[in-house]
Amino acid sequence: MPDAPTIGELYKLDRVTDEQIDAAVMDYLNDPMPGESLLAEGIAIDVCAIMAANPHAREVLAMRGSSEDQMRMAVRTAILLARPTWYAQADAMPETGRASPASRRRGSLR
C-alpha cells in the first residue's frame, strides 16, 4: 500500500481546509496534548508527534524572540508536511475518543 498523502497534499485536494489546519495549530499552541485528534473526516493527526519529528518547528517555538505569527507558521508548516496517523473513508474511521481541534476549548497562547 502506498504511503498516505501529506496533509499538504490533502489540503490541495480540498480534503482539509484552512480553518481545520488553523484550529489544529491554535489547539496545539494553547494546550499541547499528545494523541490523535480528528483533523477532517477520515483524517487524524498527532500534532505533538508531528512537532517532535520536526526540528525546525521545535527550534522556532523554543526561540525566545519568536513572534506568535512565527510560531503559528512553524506549527502549520510542520502539519502540512506531515502524513496523517490515519487516512480513510469515513465509514472505515477508527474511534479515537478525542475531540477534533475545532471543538476543543481554546485558551490564550502560552
Coordinates of C-alpha atoms in Angstrom, one line a residue:
M1 CA 0.0 0.0 0.0
P2 CA 1.5 3.4 -0.9
D3 CA 2.2 6.0 1.8
A4 CA -0.7 8.2 2.8
P5 CA -0.6 11.7 1.3
T6 CA 0.7 14.5 3.3
I7 CA -1.7 16.9 5.0
G8 CA -0.5 19.5 2.4
E9 CA -1.5 17.2 -0.4
L10 CA -4.8 16.6 1.2
Y11 CA -5.2 20.4 1.5
K12 CA -4.6 20.7 -2.2
L13 CA -7.3 18.1 -2.8
D14 CA -9.7 20.1 -0.6
R15 CA -10.0 17.2 1.9
V16 CA -8.6 19.6 4.6
T17 CA -9.5 23.3 5.0
D18 CA -7.6 26.3 6.2
E19 CA -9.9 26.5 9.1
Q20 CA -9.2 22.9 10.2
I21 CA -5.5 23.4 10.0
D22 CA -5.7 26.8 11.8
A23 CA -7.8 25.1 14.6
A24 CA -5.2 22.3 15.0
V25 CA -2.4 24.9 15.2
M26 CA -4.1 27.0 17.8
D27 CA -5.2 24.0 19.7
Y28 CA -1.6 22.8 19.9
L29 CA -0.2 26.2 20.9
N30 CA -2.9 26.7 23.5
D31 CA -2.8 23.2 25.1
P32 CA -0.5 20.7 23.5
M33 CA -1.9 17.2 24.2
P34 CA -0.3 14.0 22.8
G35 CA -2.5 11.6 20.9
E36 CA -4.5 11.5 17.7
S37 CA -7.2 14.0 17.0
L38 CA -9.6 14.3 14.1
L39 CA -8.5 16.9 11.6
A40 CA -11.1 16.3 9.0
E41 CA -13.4 13.4 8.0
G42 CA -11.2 10.3 7.9
I43 CA -8.0 12.2 8.7
A44 CA -6.4 12.2 12.1
I45 CA -3.1 13.7 13.3
D46 CA -1.0 13.8 16.4
V47 CA 0.4 17.3 16.4
C48 CA 2.7 16.6 19.4
A49 CA 4.3 13.7 17.4
I50 CA 4.5 15.9 14.3
M51 CA 6.3 18.6 16.3
A52 CA 8.6 16.0 17.8
A53 CA 9.6 15.0 14.3
N54 CA 10.2 18.5 13.0
P55 CA 13.4 20.1 14.4
H56 CA 12.8 23.4 12.7
A57 CA 9.4 23.9 14.2
R58 CA 10.7 22.9 17.6
E59 CA 13.5 25.4 17.3
V60 CA 11.1 28.3 16.3
L61 CA 8.9 27.5 19.3
A62 CA 12.0 27.4 21.6
M63 CA 13.5 30.7 20.5
R64 CA 12.9 33.5 22.9
G65 CA 12.2 36.2 20.3
S66 CA 9.7 34.2 18.2
S67 CA 6.5 36.1 17.5
E68 CA 3.1 34.5 17.6
D69 CA 2.9 34.6 13.8
Q70 CA 6.3 32.8 13.5
M71 CA 5.1 30.1 16.0
R72 CA 1.8 29.6 14.2
M73 CA 3.5 29.4 10.8
A74 CA 6.1 26.9 12.1
V75 CA 3.4 24.6 13.5
R76 CA 1.3 25.0 10.4
T77 CA 4.2 24.1 8.1
A78 CA 5.0 21.1 10.2
I79 CA 1.4 19.9 10.0
L80 CA 1.3 20.4 6.2
L81 CA 4.5 18.4 5.7
A82 CA 3.3 15.5 7.9
R83 CA 1.3 12.4 7.0
P84 CA -1.8 11.7 8.9
T85 CA -1.8 9.0 11.5
W86 CA -4.7 7.5 9.7
Y87 CA -6.4 8.4 6.5
A88 CA -9.5 6.5 5.4
Q89 CA -13.0 6.8 4.1
A90 CA -15.5 8.0 6.8
D91 CA -17.1 4.5 7.2
A92 CA -13.7 3.0 8.0
M93 CA -12.6 5.6 10.6
P94 CA -11.5 4.3 14.0
E95 CA -12.8 6.0 17.1
T96 CA -10.0 7.9 18.8
G97 CA -12.1 9.2 21.8
R98 CA -10.6 12.7 21.3
A99 CA -12.5 15.7 20.1
S100 CA -11.5 17.5 17.0
P101 CA -9.2 20.5 17.4
A102 CA -12.1 22.8 16.3
S103 CA -14.4 21.5 19.0
R104 CA -11.9 21.7 21.9
R105 CA -11.8 24.6 24.3
R106 CA -9.5 27.4 23.2
G107 CA -7.3 29.4 25.6
S108 CA -4.6 32.0 25.1
L109 CA -1.2 31.4 23.7
R110 CA 1.4 30.4 26.3

